[in-house]
Amino acid sequence: MCISACVIERGVTRELRSMAIANPPDESPGQKPESSDLGHSLRRRPNTSSVPDSSSKANGNSTSNGDESSTGTNSDYEDCASNGNRNGGTHAEDTGKKVADGEDRTREPDVSVRFTYRPAVPAHRRVQESPLSSDAIFKQSHAGLFNLCIVVLVAVNSRLIIENLMKYGLLIGSGFWFSSWSLRDWPLLMCCLTLPFLFLASLMVEKLVQHKLIFEVGDASLGTLNVDLSYNVNFKSLAYFMVAPTLCYQLTYPRGTNIRKGWVTRQVIKLVIFTGFMGFIIEQYINPIVKNSQHPLNGNFLYAIERVLKLSVPTLYVWLCMFYCFFHLWLNILAEILRFGAREFYKDWWNAKTIEEYWRMWNMPVHKWMVRHVYFPCLRNGIPKGVAIFIAFFVSAVFHELCIGVPCRNFKLWAFIGIMFQIPLVLVTNFLQARFRNSMVGNTIFWLFFCILGQPMCVLLYYHDWMN
């Protein structure tokens, strides 16, 4: 009986579909087209009032609503089919016979599908911007473009490496790593020998302050308020400060609990690999380019621009590797061995919106020292903020010139001028940031002037002044 009822219901369903296709409901001229979702499509099915009574009696579940009729018929058919499968698979055999007899070779699509995917369905439903438009570009994910940049970068640099090896061969030698000239470098040797005496002198000064034999700027006025400024400075804490990765002395530092020996080993391996990579770039790329160049201020202007741009990529790689090796690998290795917990040696300076943000983020040990011992003392003495910033840049420029001029034995003040030139760039990037309210403007200026133009220009200037 169940199989018979299923067969009768299947005939009724086919008749309903043919009637719905042959007689679709008309729309009035002023009526808006209905939505294309499934709910509205189902409401456009014909009613069961046109179904013969015999079919309704055979179904045993006639209703006056077209939706209920169609849904009930399909559900009853599925129930009957499941019952037939439980009764020995007779329904499957019957279906196979129908297919073999040609009764079920062409299956009509469902009415809901035909109305849902009809050509009149609206294709444009809301206002949308193009993904690369100015209003939507920063709301999209650009992971695919980032992967493309990586692939192009690897391909281009691979070609340059092959071309360089074919032109010059392998230029790196043992003299780059081990040289007797460094042992005869008296300024560097004298700095290493005099460094402990500076710490001992600082310890003596602190002891004199502790015993109130000498006073700082403002201590006399604070003494009338009964404020105790003394603290126990001892040799042990000073010795730890001498080797700790910080420039700001304090009695205690945040400390770790243990030393991760496996982690230290991995960082040392990375340090060796990236140091070798820096040496390869310097010997294989930077030295040939610099030797085949002219003084950028005395030769052809276009030739100087070409040399600067050609030198910008390898110097940028060396600078990034230097930053990673020193500020990330070496300082973290030292901090792990000493269980030094305050390891904010840098911030995300690569996302700096202005030049001022960059100087506050890329070298945190020096930045904290400058703020603590240069900037804040200026403010305490009533110096305006702008002048205090200028003094901080001036001190930084002097130290940069000393770090480069002493090894080169040449004081041309190029590093000093480069650091002081950052002050107008700070004003320009701050103005552009406030004017356009776009973080990409200042970041682009930073990468352009500091890494693409500034670094290779300084390399060429100091090399030719040293050679001459």
XYZ file of C-alpha atoms in Angstrom:
468
model
C 0.000 0.000 0.000
C 2.797 2.396 0.814
C 4.446 1.860 -2.575
C 1.119 2.389 -4.359
C 0.484 5.613 -2.482
C 3.950 6.837 -3.409
C 3.371 6.138 -7.085
C 0.015 7.968 -7.013
C 1.560 10.962 -5.227
C 4.361 11.108 -7.759
C 1.797 11.406 -10.572
C 0.014 14.196 -8.719
C 3.312 16.070 -8.221
C 4.136 15.859 -11.927
C 0.717 17.197 -12.837
C 1.114 20.095 -10.441
C 4.485 20.979 -11.952
C 3.195 20.884 -15.522
C 0.264 23.128 -14.603
C 2.554 25.596 -12.847
C 4.873 25.791 -15.844
C 2.045 26.076 -18.391
C 0.065 28.701 -16.440
C 2.405 31.013 -14.512
C 0.639 33.700 -12.463
C 0.258 37.048 -14.216
C 1.592 40.282 -12.828
C -0.353 43.479 -13.060
C 1.260 46.243 -15.140
C 1.898 48.500 -12.138
C 2.993 45.767 -9.796
C 6.654 45.556 -8.825
C 8.454 42.290 -9.533
C 8.664 40.096 -6.504
C 11.886 39.212 -4.786
C 13.878 36.264 -6.016
C 14.311 34.459 -2.753
C 13.003 30.974 -2.172
C 10.109 32.031 0.060
C 8.528 34.250 -2.606
C 9.095 31.618 -5.274
C 7.249 29.040 -3.240
C 4.315 31.429 -2.765
C 3.916 31.628 -6.542
C 3.088 27.946 -6.886
C -0.457 27.090 -8.081
C -3.150 26.085 -5.612
C -4.431 22.536 -5.312
C -7.953 23.616 -6.269
C -7.199 22.591 -9.866
C -6.128 19.098 -8.785
C -8.740 16.369 -9.561
C -10.618 14.933 -6.601
C -9.399 11.431 -7.328
C -5.809 12.527 -6.902
C -6.640 14.271 -3.673
C -8.410 11.204 -2.346
C -5.496 9.048 -3.355
C -3.188 11.395 -1.525
C -5.434 11.390 1.543
C -4.088 14.739 2.602
C -5.686 17.422 0.396
C -5.505 21.033 1.511
C -6.549 24.301 0.039
C -3.073 25.871 0.397
C -0.611 25.269 -2.413
C 2.447 25.463 -0.161
C 1.102 22.931 2.290
C 0.033 20.652 -0.552
C 3.438 20.602 -2.203
C 5.368 20.297 1.033
C 3.153 17.603 2.414
C 3.308 15.606 -0.778
C 7.098 15.662 -0.879
C 7.443 14.752 2.793
C 4.909 11.912 2.476
C 6.718 10.651 -0.574
C 10.020 10.602 1.307
C 8.399 8.767 4.224
C 6.939 6.194 1.896
C 10.262 5.749 0.153
C 12.019 5.177 3.473
C 9.354 2.668 4.483
C 9.785 0.875 1.161
C 13.526 0.598 1.738
C 12.874 -0.948 5.135
C 10.469 -3.456 3.577
C 13.050 -5.284 1.514
C 14.110 -2.647 -0.991
C 11.047 -3.082 -3.235
C 10.903 0.657 -3.884
C 14.454 0.656 -5.232
C 13.647 -2.258 -7.511
C 10.470 -0.536 -8.734
C 12.412 2.653 -9.460
C 15.011 0.684 -11.372
C 12.297 -0.884 -13.499
C 10.816 2.552 -14.253
C 14.195 3.869 -15.369
C 14.673 0.780 -17.503
C 11.235 1.256 -19.106
C 12.021 4.883 -19.915
C 9.516 6.317 -17.460
C 12.061 8.365 -15.455
C 14.742 9.222 -18.000
C 14.084 12.978 -17.967
C 13.498 14.457 -14.561
C 11.796 17.838 -14.432
C 13.529 20.467 -12.259
C 11.812 21.563 -9.088
C 9.346 24.449 -9.469
C 11.096 26.446 -6.736
C 14.407 26.114 -8.565
C 12.876 27.271 -11.866
C 11.384 30.389 -10.250
C 14.416 31.142 -8.068
C 16.939 31.089 -10.925
C 14.757 32.757 -13.556
C 16.396 35.480 -15.739
C 14.359 38.249 -14.076
C 16.181 37.805 -10.754
C 17.938 41.139 -9.808
C 21.718 40.896 -10.164
C 22.505 44.218 -8.443
C 21.007 44.650 -4.988
C 23.055 47.302 -3.102
C 25.619 50.073 -3.516
C 29.159 48.638 -3.655
C 32.623 50.112 -4.191
C 35.373 48.543 -6.257
C 37.929 46.725 -4.054
C 40.776 49.037 -5.121
C 38.845 52.298 -4.760
C 40.047 54.846 -2.233
C 37.076 54.191 0.081
C 37.484 50.406 0.144
C 41.160 49.650 -0.456
C 42.106 49.650 3.230
C 39.078 47.535 4.152
C 40.187 44.644 1.963
C 42.636 41.867 2.692
C 45.740 42.121 0.536
C 47.324 38.811 1.524
C 47.419 37.665 -2.095
C 49.205 40.834 -3.240
C 51.653 40.445 -0.370
C 52.425 36.907 -1.527
C 52.891 38.246 -5.063
C 55.386 40.827 -3.787
C 57.326 38.099 -2.001
C 57.442 35.955 -5.135
C 58.549 38.895 -7.309
C 61.139 39.922 -4.711
C 62.625 36.434 -4.602
C 62.660 36.176 -8.393
C 64.292 39.581 -8.949
C 66.929 39.099 -6.258
C 67.716 35.596 -7.489
C 68.414 37.032 -10.920
C 70.632 39.720 -9.403
C 72.593 37.146 -7.401
C 73.186 34.995 -10.476
C 74.168 38.018 -12.546
C 76.570 39.240 -9.857
C 78.233 35.830 -9.484
C 78.635 35.528 -13.266
C 80.196 39.010 -13.460
C 82.458 39.117 -10.373
C 82.629 35.578 -9.050
C 82.719 34.893 -5.300
C 84.403 37.919 -3.739
C 84.013 37.237 -0.023
C 87.184 36.046 1.717
C 88.588 35.326 5.141
C 89.936 38.854 5.504
C 86.423 40.153 6.002
C 86.002 38.066 9.163
C 89.496 37.968 10.649
C 91.902 40.846 10.178
C 95.003 41.873 12.084
C 94.175 45.505 11.329
C 91.460 45.484 14.019
C 94.020 44.503 16.667
C 96.109 47.562 15.774
C 93.101 49.898 15.938
C 94.188 51.982 18.947
C 91.014 54.120 19.290
C 88.851 51.020 19.598
C 91.306 49.399 22.021
C 91.454 52.526 24.166
C 87.660 52.700 24.324
C 87.503 49.118 25.581
C 90.156 49.764 28.214
C 88.690 53.013 29.512
C 85.094 51.812 29.691
C 85.416 50.171 33.162
C 86.983 53.343 34.570
C 83.890 55.309 33.572
C 81.671 52.968 35.579
C 83.970 53.175 38.585
C 83.889 56.967 38.377
C 80.089 56.854 38.249
C 80.039 54.599 41.319
C 82.232 57.040 43.211
C 79.952 59.947 42.296
C 76.895 58.036 43.500
C 78.613 57.228 46.787
C 79.423 60.896 47.281
C 75.777 61.796 46.631
C 74.669 59.071 49.050
C 76.829 60.547 51.792
C 75.527 64.043 50.860
C 78.956 65.334 50.018
C 77.758 66.619 46.630
C 74.287 67.528 45.376
C 72.450 67.468 41.964
C 70.483 70.370 40.319
C 67.287 70.839 42.495
C 68.412 68.628 45.462
C 68.910 71.657 47.757
C 65.297 72.755 47.367
C 64.013 69.208 47.820
C 66.072 68.817 50.974
C 63.884 71.345 52.746
C 60.894 69.018 52.095
C 62.592 66.114 53.915
C 62.632 63.978 50.743
C 65.113 61.102 50.873
C 66.839 60.877 47.482
C 69.559 58.442 48.511
C 69.593 54.815 47.436
C 72.082 52.020 48.001
C 74.369 51.881 44.971
C 76.695 48.877 45.191
C 79.289 47.319 42.950
C 77.179 44.219 42.278
C 74.286 46.161 40.805
C 76.682 48.324 38.802
C 78.479 45.270 37.417
C 75.136 43.799 36.325
C 74.276 47.118 34.661
C 77.550 47.045 32.728
C 76.611 43.828 30.928
C 72.818 44.197 30.885
C 71.151 45.231 27.576
C 70.144 48.673 28.832
C 71.592 52.169 29.132
C 69.502 53.269 32.138
C 70.828 52.277 35.541
C 68.542 51.214 38.344
C 68.973 49.111 41.444
C 66.722 46.263 40.302
C 65.362 45.138 36.953
C 62.562 42.763 35.999
C 64.124 39.301 35.991
C 63.216 36.006 34.362
C 62.954 32.699 36.195
C 65.229 30.463 34.122
C 67.495 30.318 31.074
C 66.154 28.558 27.973
C 69.299 26.907 26.638
C 67.652 25.500 23.518
C 66.186 28.881 22.671
C 69.575 30.556 23.128
C 71.182 27.987 20.804
C 68.633 28.676 18.062
C 69.147 32.425 18.351
C 72.931 32.023 18.143
C 72.542 29.973 14.943
C 70.317 32.702 13.474
C 72.876 35.324 14.476
C 75.661 33.497 12.641
C 73.511 32.996 9.516
C 72.369 36.608 9.255
C 75.832 37.955 10.008
C 77.189 35.852 7.161
C 74.408 37.140 4.928
C 75.415 40.720 5.761
C 79.030 39.958 4.923
C 78.004 38.407 1.614
C 75.978 41.478 0.613
C 78.748 43.881 1.626
C 81.534 42.040 -0.178
C 79.533 40.909 -3.195
C 77.373 43.961 -3.916
C 78.206 47.099 -1.944
C 81.987 47.090 -2.430
C 81.882 46.685 -6.256
C 79.219 49.379 -6.598
C 81.105 51.820 -4.379
C 84.467 51.176 -6.060
C 82.976 51.840 -9.495
C 81.306 55.080 -8.403
C 82.286 58.727 -8.254
C 81.847 61.299 -5.551
C 78.109 62.075 -5.602
C 78.694 65.824 -5.203
C 81.483 66.204 -7.766
C 80.410 64.070 -10.719
C 77.472 63.809 -13.078
C 74.169 64.323 -11.292
C 72.279 61.606 -13.199
C 75.162 59.184 -12.704
C 75.136 59.930 -8.969
C 71.368 59.259 -8.796
C 71.871 55.967 -10.632
C 74.599 54.891 -8.192
C 72.485 55.886 -5.192
C 69.456 53.942 -6.424
C 71.589 50.921 -7.313
C 73.164 51.020 -3.875
C 69.866 51.543 -2.054
C 68.666 47.933 -2.204
C 71.809 46.210 -0.808
C 72.307 48.887 1.855
C 68.675 48.492 2.890
C 69.157 44.724 3.224
C 72.308 45.231 5.288
C 70.592 47.776 7.508
C 67.609 45.487 8.116
C 69.897 42.539 8.851
C 71.940 44.696 11.215
C 68.809 45.722 13.057
C 67.573 42.131 13.307
C 70.965 40.775 14.406
C 71.672 43.395 17.051
C 68.354 44.596 18.424
C 66.492 41.298 18.220
C 68.984 38.431 18.288
C 71.988 39.714 20.231
C 70.129 41.777 22.849
C 67.640 38.949 23.445
C 70.482 36.420 23.761
C 72.184 38.645 26.297
C 68.919 39.243 28.135
C 68.188 35.496 28.268
C 71.619 34.676 29.686
C 71.315 37.436 32.306
C 67.599 36.694 32.886
C 66.871 40.330 32.026
C 63.089 40.656 31.761
C 62.526 44.124 30.241
C 63.051 43.193 26.581
C 61.309 46.006 24.735
C 64.384 46.812 22.675
C 62.304 48.134 19.762
C 58.720 48.711 18.714
C 57.019 48.375 15.349
C 58.988 51.256 13.850
C 58.263 49.994 10.314
C 54.691 51.257 10.836
C 55.811 54.719 11.982
C 53.489 57.444 10.688
C 56.013 60.248 11.180
C 59.773 60.634 11.531
C 59.266 61.552 15.180
C 57.481 58.236 15.819
C 60.314 56.357 14.147
C 62.923 57.879 16.452
C 60.780 56.939 19.456
C 60.349 53.316 18.339
C 63.343 51.833 16.551
C 66.052 52.065 19.260
C 64.405 51.882 22.650
C 67.564 51.636 24.825
C 68.971 54.873 23.361
C 65.539 56.510 23.301
C 64.979 55.825 27.003
C 68.439 57.145 27.810
C 67.865 60.324 25.762
C 64.497 60.943 27.394
C 65.813 60.292 30.891
C 69.124 62.162 30.724
C 68.609 64.827 28.009
C 64.951 65.584 27.334
C 63.530 65.501 30.867
C 66.401 67.521 32.396
C 65.760 70.211 29.756
C 62.081 70.339 30.698
C 62.919 70.461 34.428
C 65.102 73.490 33.790
C 62.290 75.373 32.074
C 63.415 74.825 28.469
C 60.496 74.766 26.008
C 59.491 71.434 24.521
C 60.533 72.316 20.977
C 63.976 73.436 22.105
C 64.348 70.283 24.212
C 63.598 68.163 21.137
C 66.184 70.117 19.153
C 68.792 69.524 21.891
C 67.995 65.795 21.900
C 68.481 65.612 18.123
C 71.715 67.589 18.427
C 73.150 65.184 21.007
C 72.093 62.222 18.871
C 73.732 63.781 15.800
C 77.010 64.291 17.684
C 77.098 60.645 18.777
C 76.280 59.438 15.260
C 79.139 61.472 13.834
C 81.533 60.098 16.465
C 80.473 56.495 15.793
C 81.177 56.902 12.064
C 83.932 59.510 11.993
C 86.275 57.802 14.485
C 86.515 54.452 12.624
C 86.797 56.274 9.279
C 89.315 58.761 10.715
C 87.411 61.447 8.863
C 85.101 64.117 10.242
C 83.083 65.550 7.375
C 79.885 65.917 9.448
C 77.769 63.983 6.922
C 76.145 61.873 9.665
C 75.629 64.992 11.778
C 73.908 66.790 8.888
C 71.799 63.714 8.119
C 70.476 63.505 11.689
C 69.795 67.236 11.948
C 67.975 67.089 8.612
C 65.423 64.867 10.354
C 64.052 67.899 12.234
C 62.417 69.547 9.170
C 61.254 66.086 8.070
C 59.543 65.724 11.454
C 57.667 68.967 10.836
C 56.760 67.944 7.265
C 55.486 64.488 8.195
C 53.520 65.850 11.153
C 51.872 68.408 8.872
C 51.030 65.799 6.221
C 49.672 63.441 8.851
C 47.362 66.142 10.201
C 46.435 67.380 6.702
C 45.564 64.098 4.996
C 44.896 61.946 8.084
C 46.593 59.070 6.317
C 49.298 57.033 8.005
C 50.791 55.952 4.684
C 52.075 59.433 3.772
C 54.542 59.805 6.638
C 55.544 56.144 6.443
C 56.351 56.494 2.746
C 58.448 59.620 3.365
C 60.339 57.794 6.105
C 61.236 54.834 3.880
C 62.121 57.109 0.966
C 64.440 59.581 2.691
C 65.942 57.438 5.411
C 66.516 54.067 3.750
C 66.383 54.663 -0.009
C 68.254 57.980 -0.238
C 69.907 58.655 3.128
C 71.812 55.420 3.767
C 73.392 54.951 0.298
C 74.235 58.661 0.057
C 76.120 58.513 3.372
C 77.977 55.381 2.234
C 79.151 57.066 -0.964
C 80.115 60.304 0.765
C 82.155 58.670 3.537
C 83.822 56.197 1.164
C 85.084 58.812 -1.269
C 86.165 61.163 1.521
C 88.062 58.289 3.146
C 89.687 57.275 -0.169
C 90.717 60.855 -0.919
